[in-house]
Amino acid sequence: MDHSNANVKPEKQDLAISDNSSLNEKKKINISEQLQFISQQLDQLTHTSTNNTSDSSNITGIDTTTNNTNNNSKETSDFNSKRIPINISQDNIKNNKEKINIRFSPIGGSIKQINTKMIIASYQPFSTIIQYIKKRLNLPHVYLYINNSFAPSGQQLVGELYEQFGIGDELCVSYCGGVAFG
Amino acid sequence: MDDIQKLIWNGQLNIEITLSQDLAIANLTREARQINFKIPRNAYIISYLPFILMKFESILKRKITNYDDLCNWWFSAEQQSNSELKDFTETPLMWNYPIGVSYDALSSNFTRETINKINNTSNIINVWKLTLYKTEKYPTNTILPIYTGMEEVRQQFMHQWKQACYIMHGSAKLFMSLSLQETTILWDSIVENDHEKFLKVQKKIVPVQFTRNIPLRIHTGVQVVQPVCRSDKSLKNVLKIEFNEEITRVVVQGIEISTNYNASDLYCRFYSFDGFLYVSIIKN
């Protein structure tokens, strides 16, 4: 809107100079021209803003209905470009609700097999997975290990564990009814 | 470097523990339910529970038959919620972090205002006030439950080292290849607070030159963040990526340090007994 006002001002000056001749008629003509000019400017502005939004949504794959303004779409595209290569902060995980793929594998043949895959929000603590496995196996205690190496504490976030110990696009969790890797 | 490690290892905290009212016999004053002692910064508070319970033996409502049963016992720390109004709230203490780290993160001594005061005055004795509880359930999901006893604490410690080893080397093989005798020495070094024993085993796990990542945990009050920390990065960079803002004042092992140092240099000097480097952000 500021942009359109800046373009209107010089026309007002023209209007003032031409006042010496038939003032009333020219006033009417100039005002109608002025209004036309403003409406054109507004059309152009709205046209460019919608174009920008659709361009950025094509790149980032974000639904245009959720990002109406140019600023919003830019922020989201910046966030997404940052998000992929570097670690995700705790707040970012929460805001983004990113899902983490978990691959389960049993240790030893005696334990019951459950679904091999699970998707969980990255902000969930590891204890959520422990509770889930306990429920599925119907056991009072289970021992879970990351990459067949160590047992994380229940307070650690799944997203952080994936960042540090994830293999490919998943976090490998093995489970056992007793101590496997003491 | 060894001298710094030794000084850090010998660091101690003054602790005042108050037994919760409902656990003590009736009509006892607060002072009568208190004990004071020194505890190494590099220790789990829960491993001192049998000693604490023995001290409280005469005033406990119910006699304790098994001192090694750590189930449902927990500590809470006084935390200043409002510095202007001098308001204090109680925060459950997570036993699975070294007590020194919890002190740095939760104690009101590490706010900007008080740290400046302490730096400018001498002859101050800091005492951290804790309260001991036993309830049917743990207060929040933040405290790790203990079902058995000290063996669970030992396992937690070992898995912390495995995790740290995985971060440093890309696998936990180095730690898992330690002999039974060596792992026993490592745990004994914590129980006996013996730095020489600890160094014997630790030298086999911690590399001289870091090429991969640093086991780092950042405390912001109660919350703990474990970011990916490349060994060539400065602490400043790591904090900036993690919190999206410039953080300049942090405490490591009770000492305020500059964030400009390289993460690997800090690790070599200040890492905790469980293989992680703990950094606490100084509160406003």
Short mmCIF file of C-alpha atoms in Angstrom, two decimals, chain A residues 10-94:
data_model
loop_
_atom_site.label_atom_id
_atom_site.label_comp_id
_atom_site.label_asym_id
_atom_site.label_seq_id
_atom_site.Cartn_x
_atom_site.Cartn_y
_atom_site.Cartn_z
CA PRO A 10 3.03 13.21 -8.18
CA GLU A 11 -0.37 13.07 -9.84
CA LYS A 12 -1.78 15.27 -7.08
CA GLN A 13 0.93 17.81 -7.90
CA ASP A 14 -0.10 17.67 -11.61
CA LEU A 15 -3.63 18.25 -10.51
CA ALA A 16 -2.60 21.39 -8.60
CA ILE A 17 -0.77 22.87 -11.66
CA SER A 18 -3.66 22.30 -14.01
CA ASP A 19 -6.09 24.06 -11.65
CA ASN A 20 -5.70 27.39 -13.54
CA SER A 21 -7.92 26.29 -16.53
CA SER A 22 -11.26 24.48 -16.25
CA LEU A 23 -10.76 23.34 -12.69
CA ASN A 24 -13.86 21.35 -11.89
CA GLU A 25 -13.89 19.19 -15.06
CA LYS A 26 -10.21 18.33 -14.84
CA LYS A 27 -10.56 17.57 -11.16
CA LYS A 28 -13.22 14.98 -11.95
CA ILE A 29 -11.13 13.41 -14.73
CA ASN A 30 -7.99 13.32 -12.61
CA ILE A 31 -9.72 11.79 -9.67
CA SER A 32 -11.19 9.04 -11.82
CA GLU A 33 -7.73 8.40 -13.37
CA GLN A 34 -6.26 8.38 -9.93
CA LEU A 35 -8.74 5.78 -8.74
CA GLN A 36 -8.05 3.63 -11.80
CA PHE A 37 -4.33 3.87 -11.17
CA ILE A 38 -4.73 2.85 -7.55
CA SER A 39 -6.91 -0.14 -8.45
CA GLN A 40 -4.32 -1.21 -11.08
CA GLN A 41 -1.55 -0.95 -8.53
CA LEU A 42 -3.52 -2.98 -6.04
CA ASP A 43 -4.22 -5.66 -8.64
CA GLN A 44 -0.52 -5.87 -9.47
CA LEU A 45 0.44 -6.12 -5.84
CA THR A 46 -2.00 -8.93 -5.05
CA HIS A 47 -0.95 -10.73 -8.23
CA THR A 48 2.74 -10.69 -7.31
CA SER A 49 2.11 -11.76 -3.72
CA THR A 50 0.05 -14.81 -4.74
CA ASN A 51 2.70 -15.75 -7.32
CA ASN A 52 5.42 -15.63 -4.70
CA THR A 53 3.43 -17.81 -2.34
CA SER A 54 2.75 -20.48 -4.91
CA ASP A 55 6.42 -20.49 -6.02
CA SER A 56 7.73 -21.07 -2.51
CA SER A 57 5.11 -23.73 -1.84
CA ASN A 58 6.22 -25.57 -4.94
CA ILE A 59 9.77 -25.65 -3.68
CA THR A 60 9.08 -26.61 -0.10
CA GLY A 61 6.00 -28.73 -0.68
CA ILE A 62 3.91 -26.76 1.77
CA ASP A 63 0.17 -26.35 1.26
CA THR A 64 -0.55 -22.80 0.11
CA THR A 65 -3.71 -22.60 2.16
CA THR A 66 -1.69 -22.60 5.36
CA ASN A 67 0.78 -19.90 4.24
CA ASN A 68 -1.05 -16.91 2.86
CA THR A 69 1.56 -14.24 3.11
CA ASN A 70 4.93 -13.92 1.49
CA ASN A 71 6.75 -13.56 4.82
CA ASN A 72 5.31 -16.73 6.27
CA SER A 73 6.25 -18.86 3.29
CA LYS A 74 9.80 -17.49 3.32
CA GLU A 75 10.22 -18.30 6.99
CA THR A 76 8.98 -21.85 6.47
CA SER A 77 11.23 -22.46 3.49
CA ASP A 78 14.24 -21.14 5.46
CA PHE A 79 13.34 -23.39 8.40
CA ASN A 80 13.00 -26.43 6.17
CA SER A 81 16.29 -25.82 4.41
CA LYS A 82 18.00 -25.50 7.82
CA ARG A 83 16.22 -28.46 9.31
CA ILE A 84 17.50 -31.17 7.03
CA PRO A 85 21.29 -31.06 7.42
CA ILE A 86 21.77 -29.87 11.00
CA ASN A 87 20.55 -31.03 14.37
CA ILE A 88 17.06 -30.11 15.49
CA SER A 89 16.73 -28.16 18.68
CA GLN A 90 14.21 -29.29 21.27
CA ASP A 91 11.87 -26.41 20.51
CA ASN A 92 12.13 -27.02 16.79
CA ILE A 93 11.24 -30.66 17.31
CA LYS A 94 8.18 -29.67 19.31
#
